[in-house]
Amino acid sequence: MPAPVSPLPSPLPSSPSSPSDTTMDDRPGQTVSGPGHRLRLTLLMAGACLPILGAVLIAPVLPQMQDHFAHVPGADALVPMALTIPALSLALLAPFAGVLVDRLGRKRLLVVATVVYAILGTAPLWLDSLVAIVASRALVGVSEAAIMTCCTTLLGDYYSGRQRDRYLAMQTMCASISATAFFALGGAAGSAGWRTPFWAYAVSLLLAPAMAAFLPRPRPGGLTDTSSPTTPEPATARPFPWRPLAGTCALTVLGAILFYTVQVEMAFLLDDLGVRNSAVIGLASAGSSAAVVLGAAAFSRSGRRPQDWLPIAFGLCTVGFVVIWLAHDPVVLTLGAVINCLGGGIMLPSLLTLAMSRLDFADRGRGTGLWTGSFFLGQFICPLVVLALASAVGTRANALGLLSLAGAAATVALGLAARRRRTRTAPEPVRQVAG
């Protein structure tokens, strides 16, 4: 049995300044440690990886599903939808999941959603209708919205200061690493049939009891309370920070598009340069994924404010796009992808940390849901944006050249905002009168 969980740090206090000026607390915050903390962190990181499972696990078996349902009208559209529709459901429903998080309580909703995730995720094992399978996948996205929102909200509840920043960055690192592992798992399991990878969803049945037993119930004061687990957290009547969070969410949609473009289009870009060897394409994709991990690690170890990181992150993504646009051989293109993903690894935890810094306990669920929905909305519309731009300018590489203009505009705007903030907060010189 793990040692008792140590008291939790209190969330960031409300600032008397205007919402638009709300920023992260520069103080290091209380550090939480001990065996209970490690188990709690492991459960939350594992839970946050479950939506990644749904995004990549069945990708390797889509051709087999296409062959199996070749006789079904509309199979050419429905089979790819089985992969992408959970992300759409997550994007649309994460804000509503955030409201439920604040009203019902984080822990209770997380445990229920994790069990439902296993039931719906394994449904294609016994469903014979392609339409029913796609419908079950849409419902998987509903449970993913609740899981992702709850796990991220609990990280904000349990930790504060730089420790919270590190763990939010760790969430990005775990997601990138798990995506690679799940893709390999799906490919290996797919050799036994297209239904086999869906068994992996049952792993959440192991997580749900552990979450119920070992995740403490957070309270606004920062202490845990396990005496009445069915009572929702008390809500505080206060204005929701719509204005500052709206700007962060809009920036997150753009950031998700800039980040996922390379992830989604890498194979097509290499194919346009004549690379058709799947092993080479896989190696190039793995290198770019490793850059995401390096970027997130750099953010977690630096101790810098997210507002200072964002111009650098968007700038790296923009430079990566320009290199890809100008690339005439696969090595240069892969270098551009690595630069872009390095910026993405910095960008994602910076945006999430910035959003969390604007939220108090009472509205953290809603705020996290809005941010999560914005992120997955950008992920979902990313291929559509590239397709529309490519049809206008001729090639995917040229489409990335146009996207680099949006990235450059965001970089300049963020850099000017950071400069104004530093000027405003700089101490005024002390003037001494002679005599």
XYZ file of C-alpha atoms in Angstrom:
435
model
C 0.000 0.000 0.000
C 1.450 3.367 -0.972
C 2.259 5.858 1.707
C -0.429 8.465 2.463
C -0.541 11.247 -0.078
C 0.982 14.426 1.212
C -1.119 17.603 1.427
C -1.586 19.275 -1.897
C -0.486 22.791 -2.739
C -3.173 25.366 -3.130
C -4.038 26.573 -6.600
C -2.922 29.933 -7.810
C -4.706 32.713 -6.005
C -6.871 35.175 -7.799
C -5.052 38.281 -8.878
C -6.538 41.673 -8.278
C -5.268 42.799 -11.663
C -7.373 42.750 -14.737
C -7.927 39.404 -16.456
C -5.905 40.400 -19.463
C -2.903 40.940 -17.270
C -3.226 37.668 -15.422
C -0.058 35.631 -15.705
C 1.645 32.724 -14.065
C 2.733 32.859 -10.517
C 6.489 33.229 -10.563
C 6.917 31.579 -7.186
C 8.204 28.012 -7.234
C 5.170 26.677 -5.291
C 5.048 23.908 -2.735
C 6.731 20.709 -3.907
C 4.749 17.480 -3.502
C 6.718 14.242 -3.115
C 6.497 10.723 -1.743
C 5.273 7.306 -2.963
C 1.650 8.456 -3.075
C 2.610 11.361 -5.296
C 4.449 9.074 -7.718
C 1.496 6.698 -8.017
C -0.893 9.599 -8.482
C 1.291 11.092 -11.208
C 1.614 7.724 -12.975
C -2.158 7.256 -13.033
C -2.776 10.731 -14.420
C -0.119 10.351 -17.118
C -1.523 6.954 -18.098
C -5.030 8.388 -18.244
C -3.887 11.294 -20.413
C -2.397 8.801 -22.893
C -5.719 7.010 -23.445
C -6.998 9.530 -26.037
C -3.715 9.057 -27.932
C -4.477 5.338 -27.990
C -7.716 6.029 -29.820
C -6.021 8.336 -32.316
C -3.258 6.048 -33.584
C -3.985 2.461 -32.544
C -6.171 1.497 -35.487
C -4.316 3.525 -38.130
C -2.207 0.524 -39.276
C -5.299 -1.680 -39.784
C -7.387 0.768 -41.806
C -6.502 -0.973 -45.101
C -7.700 -4.294 -43.628
C -10.936 -2.654 -42.474
C -11.351 -1.182 -45.949
C -11.045 -4.636 -47.514
C -13.405 -6.218 -44.965
C -16.150 -3.635 -45.560
C -15.523 -3.150 -49.285
C -19.113 -4.236 -50.023
C -20.611 -1.534 -47.759
C -21.789 1.621 -49.575
C -19.710 4.612 -48.560
C -16.961 2.491 -46.990
C -14.292 4.708 -48.567
C -15.459 7.567 -46.344
C -16.704 5.633 -43.301
C -13.514 3.637 -42.663
C -11.250 6.724 -42.355
C -13.943 8.308 -40.173
C -13.466 5.476 -37.689
C -9.999 6.934 -37.076
C -10.774 10.658 -37.085
C -14.231 10.976 -35.542
C -13.068 10.520 -31.909
C -10.939 13.655 -32.282
C -13.942 15.583 -33.610
C -16.109 14.412 -30.705
C -13.361 15.355 -28.284
C -12.998 18.823 -29.801
C -16.739 19.514 -29.697
C -17.522 18.014 -26.312
C -14.454 18.776 -24.166
C -15.894 22.189 -23.114
C -19.101 20.478 -21.923
C -17.015 17.844 -20.153
C -15.286 20.713 -18.369
C -18.628 21.944 -17.029
C -19.396 18.450 -15.722
C -15.950 18.299 -14.130
C -16.672 21.418 -12.083
C -20.199 20.319 -11.140
C -19.809 16.587 -10.499
C -16.216 16.453 -9.320
C -13.015 15.492 -11.112
C -12.373 12.068 -9.626
C -15.873 10.633 -9.969
C -16.204 11.647 -13.620
C -12.717 10.339 -14.427
C -13.408 6.872 -13.010
C -16.775 6.575 -14.783
C -15.369 7.836 -18.107
C -12.445 5.387 -17.912
C -14.826 2.413 -17.521
C -17.083 3.663 -20.339
C -13.979 4.132 -22.505
C -13.174 0.417 -22.192
C -16.729 -0.655 -23.028
C -17.069 1.574 -26.080
C -13.479 1.095 -27.234
C -13.829 -2.680 -27.422
C -17.263 -2.527 -29.089
C -15.860 -3.126 -32.632
C -14.762 -6.570 -31.452
C -18.362 -7.776 -31.700
C -20.035 -5.184 -33.946
C -20.573 -6.252 -37.567
C -22.047 -3.018 -38.920
C -19.599 -0.403 -40.173
C -22.056 2.379 -39.309
C -22.365 1.015 -35.764
C -18.582 0.885 -35.455
C -18.257 4.510 -36.534
C -21.000 5.471 -34.043
C -19.165 3.657 -31.244
C -15.983 5.501 -32.188
C -17.812 8.819 -31.906
C -18.900 7.845 -28.395
C -15.309 6.892 -27.592
C -14.466 10.516 -28.307
C -17.041 11.566 -25.700
C -15.345 9.489 -23.015
C -11.933 10.722 -24.196
C -13.098 14.316 -23.728
C -13.982 13.581 -20.111
C -10.756 11.643 -19.423
C -8.449 14.246 -20.948
C -10.195 17.133 -19.216
C -10.236 15.379 -15.830
C -6.575 14.319 -15.934
C -5.343 17.773 -16.931
C -7.596 19.472 -14.372
C -6.347 17.195 -11.594
C -2.744 18.014 -12.495
C -3.653 21.654 -12.006
C -5.350 20.844 -8.687
C -2.640 18.654 -7.196
C 0.426 20.718 -8.121
C 1.439 24.356 -8.300
C 4.261 26.569 -9.514
C 7.157 25.093 -11.434
C 6.306 21.555 -10.398
C 2.989 21.855 -12.203
C 4.767 23.295 -15.247
C 7.083 20.270 -15.332
C 4.241 17.793 -15.135
C 2.186 19.530 -17.805
C 5.263 19.331 -20.048
C 5.664 15.688 -19.048
C 2.114 15.095 -20.271
C 3.188 16.249 -23.734
C 6.274 14.024 -23.599
C 4.257 10.978 -22.549
C 1.718 11.604 -25.312
C 4.456 11.760 -27.966
C 6.207 8.637 -26.718
C 2.956 6.707 -26.334
C 1.865 7.654 -29.865
C 4.943 5.928 -31.281
C 4.457 2.893 -29.023
C 0.731 2.586 -29.799
C 1.358 2.845 -33.538
C 3.822 -0.051 -33.324
C 1.412 -2.008 -31.101
C -1.445 -1.496 -33.542
C 0.681 -2.672 -36.436
C 1.844 -5.803 -34.606
C -1.636 -6.661 -33.327
C -3.113 -6.030 -36.754
C -1.243 -9.019 -38.136
C -3.783 -11.162 -36.246
C -6.749 -9.369 -37.831
C -8.182 -5.869 -37.991
C -10.283 -6.354 -34.846
C -7.391 -7.398 -32.605
C -5.985 -3.907 -31.804
C -9.317 -2.931 -30.228
C -8.554 -5.254 -27.299
C -6.025 -2.658 -26.126
C -8.893 -0.435 -24.976
C -9.579 -2.907 -22.176
C -6.429 -1.698 -20.373
C -8.480 1.176 -18.975
C -10.356 -1.367 -16.837
C -7.113 -1.764 -14.898
C -6.716 1.981 -14.469
C -10.244 2.745 -13.230
C -10.036 0.837 -9.891
C -6.574 2.276 -9.198
C -7.846 5.782 -9.883
C -10.791 5.235 -7.558
C -8.537 3.922 -4.784
C -5.458 6.154 -4.960
C -6.430 9.511 -6.470
C -7.355 11.861 -3.606
C -10.238 14.250 -3.922
C -8.910 17.791 -4.372
C -10.344 20.740 -2.499
C -10.067 24.482 -3.138
C -7.777 24.965 -0.136
C -5.255 22.515 -1.527
C -5.923 19.657 0.921
C -7.340 16.272 0.013
C -10.547 14.933 1.419
C -11.497 11.292 1.068
C -14.208 11.237 3.701
C -17.042 12.101 1.280
C -15.968 11.087 -2.218
C -19.486 11.471 -3.632
C -19.788 15.159 -2.743
C -18.788 17.477 -5.580
C -16.263 20.191 -5.011
C -17.815 23.436 -3.769
C -18.120 26.081 -6.436
C -17.212 29.702 -5.879
C -19.420 32.399 -7.371
C -16.966 34.417 -9.436
C -16.745 35.637 -13.047
C -15.274 33.146 -15.460
C -12.126 34.553 -17.168
C -13.585 34.488 -20.683
C -11.455 37.246 -22.225
C -7.937 36.023 -21.363
C -8.881 32.390 -21.951
C -10.463 33.151 -25.340
C -7.176 34.546 -26.611
C -5.267 31.532 -25.316
C -7.746 29.108 -26.924
C -7.598 30.915 -30.290
C -3.810 30.758 -30.164
C -4.068 27.058 -29.286
C -6.138 26.319 -32.412
C -3.465 27.966 -34.567
C -0.685 26.244 -32.639
C -2.304 22.819 -33.065
C -2.563 23.399 -36.829
C 1.098 24.432 -37.053
C 2.161 21.426 -34.982
C 0.004 18.662 -36.495
C 0.552 19.677 -40.117
C 3.959 18.023 -40.188
C 2.721 15.014 -38.209
C -0.120 14.400 -40.672
C 1.552 15.371 -43.961
C 5.074 13.979 -43.448
C 4.524 10.807 -45.478
C 2.880 12.728 -48.342
C 5.646 15.337 -48.405
C 8.309 12.642 -48.614
C 6.314 10.830 -51.289
C 6.263 14.025 -53.352
C 10.070 13.947 -53.238
C 10.146 10.337 -54.455
C 10.546 8.549 -51.098
C 8.223 5.534 -51.085
C 10.086 3.221 -48.723
C 7.859 2.874 -45.632
C 10.879 2.170 -43.405
C 12.536 5.453 -44.429
C 9.279 7.345 -43.914
C 8.886 5.733 -40.493
C 12.430 6.678 -39.524
C 11.874 10.304 -40.544
C 8.601 10.429 -38.597
C 10.284 8.935 -35.536
C 12.997 11.605 -35.671
C 10.426 14.393 -35.719
C 8.521 12.778 -32.830
C 11.736 12.660 -30.806
C 12.109 16.413 -31.353
C 8.712 16.935 -29.689
C 9.987 15.179 -26.589
C 13.167 17.280 -26.595
C 11.150 20.489 -26.867
C 8.885 19.539 -23.982
C 11.922 18.575 -21.891
C 13.533 21.944 -22.599
C 10.389 23.714 -21.415
C 10.113 21.656 -18.235
C 13.737 22.236 -17.219
C 14.060 25.919 -18.036
C 11.826 27.508 -15.394
C 10.925 30.296 -17.855
C 7.434 31.729 -18.123
C 5.283 30.383 -20.990
C 4.847 33.913 -22.349
C 8.617 34.035 -22.887
C 8.654 30.637 -24.591
C 5.764 31.189 -27.016
C 7.560 33.514 -29.485
C 10.432 31.013 -29.632
C 8.065 28.077 -30.123
C 6.041 29.693 -32.907
C 9.261 30.952 -34.488
C 10.730 27.435 -34.610
C 7.538 26.055 -36.144
C 7.640 28.797 -38.769
C 11.317 28.184 -39.612
C 10.546 24.469 -39.943
C 7.781 25.217 -42.438
C 10.076 27.440 -44.494
C 12.783 24.739 -44.606
C 10.210 22.136 -45.716
C 8.841 24.532 -48.337
C 12.305 25.109 -49.824
C 13.515 21.485 -49.449
C 14.435 19.572 -52.598
C 15.705 16.403 -50.943
C 14.405 14.199 -48.103
C 17.233 15.023 -45.674
C 16.530 18.752 -45.729
C 12.796 18.110 -45.480
C 13.343 15.907 -42.420
C 15.514 18.616 -40.878
C 12.665 21.079 -41.346
C 10.259 18.617 -39.726
C 12.573 18.236 -36.739
C 12.801 22.024 -36.297
C 9.023 22.341 -36.534
C 8.389 19.561 -34.012
C 10.997 20.971 -31.629
C 8.958 24.165 -31.593
C 5.774 22.152 -31.171
C 7.207 20.367 -28.149
C 7.809 23.761 -26.527
C 4.542 25.260 -27.722
C 2.042 22.730 -26.368
C 3.071 22.791 -22.677
C 3.529 26.576 -22.899
C -0.046 27.069 -24.097
C -1.465 24.619 -21.564
C 0.488 26.152 -18.689
C -0.624 29.621 -19.742
C -4.274 28.521 -19.790
C -4.003 26.824 -16.372
C -2.413 29.922 -14.846
C -5.565 31.896 -15.612
C -7.915 29.488 -13.806
C -8.941 29.151 -10.167
C -10.166 25.894 -8.668
C -13.875 26.621 -9.224
C -13.524 27.132 -12.993
C -10.500 24.964 -13.761
C -12.620 22.165 -15.225
C -14.453 24.461 -17.656
C -11.249 26.240 -18.607
C -9.339 23.010 -19.181
C -12.237 21.679 -21.264
C -12.203 24.776 -23.452
C -8.448 24.511 -23.954
C -8.640 20.776 -24.733
C -11.467 21.343 -27.206
C -9.476 24.091 -28.922
C -6.415 21.871 -29.195
C -8.263 18.925 -30.731
C -10.259 21.227 -32.999
C -6.961 22.408 -34.463
C -5.861 18.792 -34.830
C -9.067 17.851 -36.644
C -9.151 20.766 -39.105
C -5.420 20.624 -39.826
C -5.679 18.210 -42.831
C -8.630 20.213 -44.181
C -6.628 23.445 -44.033
C -3.666 21.881 -45.837
C -5.968 20.333 -48.450
C -7.651 23.678 -49.135
C -4.334 25.537 -49.368
C -2.750 22.836 -51.546
C -5.650 23.020 -53.995
C -5.064 26.780 -54.245
C -1.262 26.802 -54.583
C -0.618 23.438 -56.233
C 1.448 21.391 -53.761
C 1.539 20.517 -50.067
C 4.970 22.123 -49.760
C 3.581 25.415 -51.077
C 0.694 25.085 -48.635
C 3.223 24.917 -45.802
C 4.845 28.029 -47.228
C 1.538 29.867 -46.822
C 1.102 28.511 -43.303
C 4.540 29.863 -42.457
C 3.127 33.360 -43.025
C 0.525 32.750 -40.296
C 3.248 31.396 -38.040
C 5.453 34.416 -38.697
C 2.594 36.819 -37.904
C 1.932 34.988 -34.615
C 5.657 35.030 -33.778
C 5.911 38.785 -34.281
C 2.739 39.488 -32.300
C 3.828 37.266 -29.411
C 7.317 38.778 -29.408
C 5.928 42.327 -29.245
C 3.546 41.325 -26.440
C 6.391 39.771 -24.460
C 8.501 42.898 -24.952
C 5.686 45.179 -23.760
C 5.155 42.964 -20.723
C 8.826 43.100 -19.797
C 8.857 46.886 -20.215
C 5.736 47.291 -18.080
C 7.062 45.122 -15.266
C 10.621 46.500 -15.251
C 11.410 48.516 -12.087
C 11.608 52.253 -12.585
C 15.040 53.847 -11.996
C 15.458 55.667 -8.709
C 16.027 59.361 -9.221
C 18.153 61.173 -6.683
C 18.065 64.936 -6.244
C 21.456 66.546 -5.836
C 22.134 68.382 -2.599
